[in-house]
Tab-separated table of C-alpha atoms and ligand atoms in Angstrom:
chain	number	residue	atom	x	y	z
L	1	MET	CA	21.683	8.895	-2.628
L	2	ALA	CA	18.913	6.329	-2.318
L	3	SER	CA	16.182	6.630	-4.911
L	4	ILE	CA	12.519	5.754	-5.276
L	5	VAL	CA	12.266	3.598	-8.375
L	6	GLY	CA	8.498	3.312	-8.388
L	7	ALA	CA	5.267	2.631	-6.586
L	8	ILE	CA	2.838	-0.264	-6.438
L	9	THR	CA	-0.714	0.318	-5.274
L	10	THR	CA	-3.034	-2.604	-4.656
L	11	SER	CA	-6.162	-3.594	-2.808
L	12	HIS	CA	-5.920	-5.975	0.137
L	13	VAL	CA	-8.566	-8.522	1.141
L	14	PRO	CA	-8.055	-11.365	3.657
L	15	ALA	CA	-9.750	-13.904	1.336
L	16	ILE	CA	-6.774	-13.564	-1.058
L	17	GLY	CA	-4.663	-15.471	1.474
L	18	ARG	CA	-7.119	-18.311	1.542
L	19	ALA	CA	-7.209	-18.403	-2.268
L	20	ILE	CA	-3.389	-18.590	-2.364
L	21	GLU	CA	-3.357	-21.348	0.228
L	22	LYS	CA	-5.920	-23.357	-1.733
L	23	GLY	CA	-4.226	-22.730	-5.098
L	24	LEU	CA	-7.274	-21.016	-6.610
L	25	GLN	CA	-5.331	-18.642	-8.891
L	26	ASP	CA	-6.951	-20.107	-12.047
L	27	ASP	CA	-10.415	-20.464	-10.577
L	28	PRO	CA	-12.833	-18.324	-12.663
L	29	TYR	CA	-13.691	-16.153	-9.653
L	30	TRP	CA	-10.053	-15.410	-8.844
L	31	LYS	CA	-8.304	-15.483	-12.205
L	32	PRO	CA	-9.041	-11.880	-13.273
L	33	PHE	CA	-7.543	-10.735	-9.981
L	34	PHE	CA	-4.437	-12.925	-9.890
L	35	ASP	CA	-3.772	-12.275	-13.587
L	36	GLY	CA	-3.013	-8.698	-12.600
L	37	PHE	CA	0.191	-9.669	-10.820
L	38	PRO	CA	2.643	-11.283	-13.273
L	39	PRO	CA	3.414	-7.871	-14.839
L	40	VAL	CA	4.102	-6.514	-11.338
L	41	ARG	CA	6.562	-9.361	-10.724
L	42	ARG	CA	8.291	-8.780	-14.045
L	43	TRP	CA	8.632	-5.079	-13.219
L	44	LEU	CA	10.061	-5.910	-9.764
L	45	ALA	CA	12.569	-8.294	-11.367
L	46	ASP	CA	13.541	-5.450	-13.682
L	47	VAL	CA	13.904	-2.637	-11.122
L	48	ARG	CA	15.464	-4.869	-8.413
L	49	PRO	CA	14.445	-2.907	-5.303
L	50	ASP	CA	16.413	-3.268	-2.076
L	51	VAL	CA	13.819	-1.719	0.201
L	52	MET	CA	10.026	-1.562	0.308
L	53	VAL	CA	8.251	1.227	2.176
L	54	LEU	CA	4.982	-0.586	2.828
L	55	VAL	CA	2.065	1.752	3.523
L	56	SER	CA	-1.108	0.166	4.839
L	57	ASN	CA	-3.602	0.423	7.648
L	58	ASP	CA	-3.658	-1.695	10.756
L	59	HIS	CA	-6.928	-3.623	11.241
L	60	GLY	CA	-7.003	-3.703	15.044
L	61	LEU	CA	-3.822	-5.736	15.464
L	62	ASN	CA	-1.180	-3.304	16.757
L	63	PHE	CA	-3.531	-0.412	17.440
L	64	PHE	CA	-7.060	-0.700	18.677
L	65	LEU	CA	-9.714	1.945	19.161
L	66	ASP	CA	-8.271	2.922	22.550
L	67	LYS	CA	-4.899	3.948	21.093
L	68	MET	CA	-4.887	4.970	17.459
L	69	PRO	CA	-1.884	6.752	15.967
L	70	THR	CA	-2.706	8.784	12.888
L	71	PHE	CA	0.590	7.675	11.370
L	72	ALA	CA	2.997	5.018	12.671
L	73	ILE	CA	6.253	3.600	11.332
L	74	GLY	CA	8.234	0.473	12.065
L	75	ALA	CA	11.840	0.452	13.248
L	76	ALA	CA	12.138	-3.253	13.986
L	77	PRO	CA	14.707	-5.793	12.754
L	78	ASP	CA	11.833	-7.916	11.444
L	79	TYR	CA	8.056	-7.975	11.299
L	80	PRO	CA	6.213	-11.211	12.131
L	81	ASN	CA	3.239	-12.280	10.082
L	82	ALA	CA	0.015	-11.949	12.025
L	83	ASP	CA	-2.445	-12.318	9.174
L	84	GLU	CA	-5.717	-12.967	10.911
L	85	GLY	CA	-5.580	-16.699	10.514
L	86	TRP	CA	-7.776	-17.526	7.570
L	87	GLY	CA	-4.911	-16.903	5.188
L	88	ILE	CA	-1.582	-18.465	4.383
L	89	ALA	CA	-0.540	-20.812	7.146
L	90	ARG	CA	3.172	-20.010	7.292
L	91	LEU	CA	4.430	-16.705	5.998
L	92	PRO	CA	7.996	-15.874	7.009
L	93	PRO	CA	8.540	-12.574	8.819
L	94	LEU	CA	9.454	-9.566	6.710
L	95	PRO	CA	13.035	-8.397	7.279
L	96	GLY	CA	13.357	-4.822	8.488
L	97	ASP	CA	16.014	-2.154	8.078
L	98	PRO	CA	16.329	-0.386	11.445
L	99	ALA	CA	19.025	2.053	10.283
L	100	LEU	CA	16.970	3.307	7.352
L	101	SER	CA	13.814	3.278	9.490
L	102	TRP	CA	15.470	5.566	12.027
L	103	HIS	CA	16.730	7.826	9.283
L	104	LEU	CA	13.166	8.116	7.947
L	105	ILE	CA	11.875	8.800	11.457
L	106	GLU	CA	14.472	11.537	12.086
L	107	SER	CA	13.777	13.095	8.719
L	108	LEU	CA	9.979	12.887	8.933
L	109	VAL	CA	9.792	14.299	12.453
L	110	ALA	CA	12.113	17.139	11.415
L	111	ASP	CA	9.718	17.638	8.504
L	112	GLU	CA	6.825	17.976	11.014
L	113	PHE	CA	5.304	14.518	10.508
L	114	ASP	CA	5.165	13.213	14.068
L	115	LEU	CA	4.782	9.482	13.540
L	116	THR	CA	4.467	6.937	16.323
L	117	THR	CA	7.661	4.869	16.252
L	118	CYS	CA	7.263	1.114	16.680
L	119	GLN	CA	10.224	-1.086	17.577
L	120	GLU	CA	7.885	-4.050	17.372
L	121	MET	CA	5.087	-4.397	14.839
L	122	PHE	CA	2.992	-7.290	13.590
L	123	LEU	CA	1.718	-7.230	10.040
L	124	ASP	CA	-1.762	-8.322	9.018
L	125	HIS	CA	-3.327	-9.199	5.666
L	126	ALA	CA	-2.977	-5.605	4.467
L	127	SER	CA	0.826	-5.943	4.360
L	128	MET	CA	1.512	-9.677	4.098
L	129	LEU	CA	-0.822	-10.530	1.225
L	130	PRO	CA	0.402	-7.824	-1.165
L	131	MET	CA	3.945	-9.040	-0.419
L	132	ALA	CA	2.915	-12.636	-1.195
L	133	LEU	CA	1.314	-11.443	-4.442
L	134	CYS	CA	4.556	-9.713	-5.438
L	135	TRP	CA	6.802	-12.635	-4.399
L	136	PRO	CA	4.751	-15.873	-4.407
L	137	ASP	CA	7.775	-17.907	-3.262
L	138	MET	CA	7.717	-15.730	-0.114
L	139	ARG	CA	11.507	-15.434	-0.128
L	140	TRP	CA	11.505	-11.701	0.433
L	141	PRO	CA	14.272	-9.989	-1.558
L	142	VAL	CA	13.612	-6.592	0.052
L	143	ARG	CA	13.954	-5.075	3.484
L	144	VAL	CA	10.681	-3.550	4.624
L	145	ILE	CA	9.751	-0.333	6.401
L	146	PRO	CA	6.059	-0.485	7.327
L	147	VAL	CA	4.082	2.736	7.585
L	148	SER	CA	0.609	2.591	9.093
L	149	VAL	CA	-2.088	5.174	8.324
L	150	ASN	CA	-5.249	5.451	10.422
L	151	THR	CA	-8.062	4.732	7.972
L	152	VAL	CA	-10.161	3.122	10.682
L	153	GLN	CA	-11.297	5.538	13.383
L	154	ALA	CA	-12.334	9.183	12.926
L	155	PRO	CA	-10.749	11.616	12.627
L	156	LEU	CA	-8.707	10.317	9.689
L	157	PRO	CA	-5.815	12.217	8.149
L	158	SER	CA	-6.889	14.085	5.027
L	159	ALA	CA	-5.987	12.896	1.548
L	160	ALA	CA	-3.892	16.064	1.176
L	161	ARG	CA	-1.986	15.249	4.365
L	162	CYS	CA	-1.361	11.681	3.203
L	163	TYR	CA	-0.068	12.948	-0.135
L	164	ARG	CA	2.299	15.305	1.696
L	165	LEU	CA	3.496	12.431	3.901
L	166	GLY	CA	4.477	10.632	0.706
L	167	GLN	CA	6.377	13.710	-0.451
L	168	ALA	CA	8.181	13.827	2.904
L	169	ILE	CA	9.054	10.115	2.616
L	170	ALA	CA	10.574	10.842	-0.800
L	171	ARG	CA	12.654	13.689	0.657
L	172	ALA	CA	13.844	11.399	3.451
L	173	VAL	CA	14.819	8.605	1.042
L	174	GLN	CA	16.705	11.036	-1.157
L	175	ALA	CA	18.634	12.319	1.865
L	176	TRP	CA	19.902	8.822	2.745
L	177	PRO	CA	23.533	8.394	1.728
L	178	GLY	CA	23.185	4.733	0.687
L	179	ASP	CA	22.423	3.711	-2.874
L	180	GLU	CA	19.300	1.665	-2.099
L	181	ARG	CA	16.583	1.328	-4.675
L	182	VAL	CA	13.269	1.859	-2.925
L	183	VAL	CA	9.739	0.919	-3.939
L	184	VAL	CA	6.766	2.405	-2.105
L	185	MET	CA	3.694	0.197	-1.920
L	186	GLY	CA	0.289	1.491	-0.789
L	187	THR	CA	-2.383	-1.124	-0.050
L	188	GLY	CA	-6.143	-0.967	0.484
L	189	GLY	CA	-9.198	0.355	-1.305
L	190	LEU	CA	-10.571	0.791	-3.796
L	191	SER	CA	-14.270	1.352	-3.139
L	192	HIS	CA	-15.767	-0.941	-0.531
L	193	GLN	CA	-17.963	-0.850	2.517
L	194	LEU	CA	-18.110	-3.823	4.858
L	195	ASP	CA	-20.858	-2.743	7.223
L	196	GLY	CA	-23.884	-0.549	7.757
L	197	GLU	CA	-26.732	0.265	5.398
L	198	ARG	CA	-24.448	0.530	2.393
L	199	ALA	CA	-22.570	-2.767	3.008
L	200	GLY	CA	-21.458	-4.045	-0.379
L	201	PHE	CA	-21.222	-0.531	-1.846
L	202	ILE	CA	-18.870	-0.238	-4.836
L	203	ASN	CA	-18.375	2.834	-7.056
L	204	LYS	CA	-16.688	1.847	-10.297
L	205	ASP	CA	-16.928	5.330	-11.849
L	206	PHE	CA	-15.106	6.855	-8.903
L	207	ASP	CA	-12.483	4.095	-8.790
L	208	LEU	CA	-11.592	4.447	-12.460
L	209	ARG	CA	-11.439	8.237	-12.174
L	210	PHE	CA	-9.213	7.873	-9.111
L	211	MET	CA	-6.880	5.447	-10.869
L	212	ASP	CA	-6.672	7.804	-13.827
L	213	SER	CA	-5.780	10.657	-11.453
L	214	MET	CA	-2.931	8.619	-10.008
L	215	ARG	CA	-1.342	8.728	-13.436
L	216	THR	CA	-2.372	12.115	-14.798
L	217	ASP	CA	-3.432	14.403	-11.949
L	218	PRO	CA	-2.036	13.124	-8.626
L	219	ARG	CA	-3.524	15.925	-6.509
L	220	TRP	CA	-7.093	15.331	-7.758
L	221	ALA	CA	-8.166	13.358	-4.683
L	222	THR	CA	-6.594	15.851	-2.276
L	223	ALA	CA	-9.653	18.061	-2.834
L	224	PHE	CA	-11.867	15.536	-1.028
L	225	GLY	CA	-12.463	15.559	2.710
L	226	THR	CA	-13.006	12.375	4.695
L	227	VAL	CA	-16.809	12.567	4.463
L	228	ASP	CA	-16.581	13.024	0.674
L	229	LEU	CA	-14.303	9.991	0.432
L	230	VAL	CA	-16.619	7.855	2.555
L	231	ARG	CA	-19.550	8.912	0.386
L	232	LEU	CA	-17.671	8.229	-2.856
L	233	ALA	CA	-15.649	5.140	-1.921
L	234	GLY	CA	-17.336	3.652	1.168
L	235	THR	CA	-16.295	3.424	4.808
L	236	GLN	CA	-13.387	1.088	4.002
L	237	GLY	CA	-12.740	2.617	0.593
L	238	VAL	CA	-10.991	5.387	2.517
L	239	GLU	CA	-8.040	2.987	2.559
L	240	LEU	CA	-7.169	4.722	-0.705
L	241	LEU	CA	-5.399	7.167	1.634
L	242	ASN	CA	-2.558	4.606	1.563
L	243	TRP	CA	-2.435	4.998	-2.224
L	244	MET	CA	-2.150	8.762	-1.725
L	245	VAL	CA	0.957	8.309	0.437
L	246	ALA	CA	2.545	6.089	-2.210
L	247	ARG	CA	1.648	8.532	-4.989
L	248	GLY	CA	3.030	11.486	-3.041
L	249	ALA	CA	6.405	9.739	-2.965
L	250	LEU	CA	6.650	9.930	-6.764
L	251	PRO	CA	7.272	13.008	-8.886
L	252	ASP	CA	4.390	14.588	-10.823
L	253	ALA	CA	5.498	13.006	-14.100
L	254	VAL	CA	5.104	9.248	-13.984
L	255	ARG	CA	4.840	6.417	-16.440
L	256	GLN	CA	2.089	3.885	-15.849
L	257	VAL	CA	3.761	0.505	-16.130
L	258	HIS	CA	0.647	-1.515	-15.402
L	259	ALA	CA	-2.932	-1.325	-14.129
L	260	ASN	CA	-5.692	-3.803	-13.394
L	261	TYR	CA	-9.218	-3.385	-12.010
L	262	HIS	CA	-11.653	-6.131	-11.129
L	263	ILE	CA	-15.011	-6.201	-9.300
L	264	PRO	CA	-15.547	-7.731	-6.832
L	265	ILE	CA	-13.052	-9.601	-4.738
L	266	SER	CA	-15.038	-10.415	-1.615
L	267	ASN	CA	-16.732	-7.045	-0.977
L	268	THR	CA	-13.993	-4.978	-2.551
L	269	ALA	CA	-13.278	-3.332	-5.886
L	270	ALA	CA	-9.751	-4.592	-6.526
L	271	GLY	CA	-7.411	-2.050	-8.094
L	272	LEU	CA	-3.748	-2.481	-8.932
L	273	MET	CA	-1.227	-0.054	-10.394
L	274	VAL	CA	2.511	0.160	-10.998
L	275	LEU	CA	3.883	3.634	-11.582
L	276	GLU	CA	7.447	4.755	-12.034
L	277	PRO	CA	9.099	8.147	-12.358
L	278	GLU	CA	9.745	9.196	-15.949
L	279	ARG	CA	12.852	7.178	-16.790
L	280	SER	CA	15.185	10.168	-16.887
L	281	GLN	CA	14.606	10.738	-13.155
L	282	VAL	CA	15.774	7.282	-12.013
L	283	PRO	CA	19.488	6.543	-11.699
L	284	ALA	CA	20.497	3.488	-13.774
P	1	LIG	C1	-12.310	-6.966	3.006
P	1	LIG	C2	-11.659	-5.826	2.564
P	1	LIG	C3	-10.718	-5.181	3.382
P	1	LIG	O1	-10.044	-4.041	3.045
P	1	LIG	C4	-10.414	-5.714	4.624
P	1	LIG	O2	-9.436	-5.107	5.337
P	1	LIG	C5	-11.080	-6.842	5.080
P	1	LIG	C6	-12.027	-7.465	4.271
P	1	LIG	C7	-13.297	-7.684	2.148
P	1	LIG	O3	-13.725	-7.171	1.101
P	1	LIG	O4	-13.658	-8.834	2.496
P	2	LIG	FE1	-8.743	-3.320	4.709
């Protein structure tokens, strides 16, 4: 039986790619952000995942406003980098795992999550940059299954629905006969708003409460509707829905391996967490 060995949740911002390309990791502006990642890398070296279920939102690359799946999943042999161009010049494609993708699709659809299945998918900054932060040498040691959540165009899936999608992903992984070790990564958030009257909006109190809930009370945010989340976290802060999917894939009892929070990176409150099931629940 495959097992979920933990979850990583992190913000994504295109400017991170430019900072990597220019080697600005120790620049005073960037250092508090990049310093969050060495513990993530040490944890990854320790848990040695085979597969990454990579939950993010598409920013108009695969899906535009004319066709917007609420949830989509990749089933491709690989996923080319299509970071919007002001990032890292050459990022190798992420290797896929079509057999496990199709197993997840079969299982999720049977579980009444009707995802759009994509046999071709390009990945933007929301997927590629968190991968480059986890593995700066960009020699990907995991096979990737991308999951895309509509956080862009109303109506969005509810936080409760996203949490339940994570639970269904966990059931699907556990039903796979292989012995893969799987990490779920949710990218986006935390509070930010890129446009409109509240452009630049950040809500530190909400972000810290949300991060605390990820550890201690994972259903806390499921009480909020989309309008509540926009009010509390901003129009792009709703990307925290991707964190809810990742959190739903873990059991209630988790150990917080690591957390970091830094304001701002570009217009975004940058949050980072690593959570793992209580040790007794993970096969050695
Ligand atoms: C920024 C944040 C995002 O989530 C995004 O997708 C694009 C830009 C920003 O803060 O610049
Ligand atoms: Fe985004």
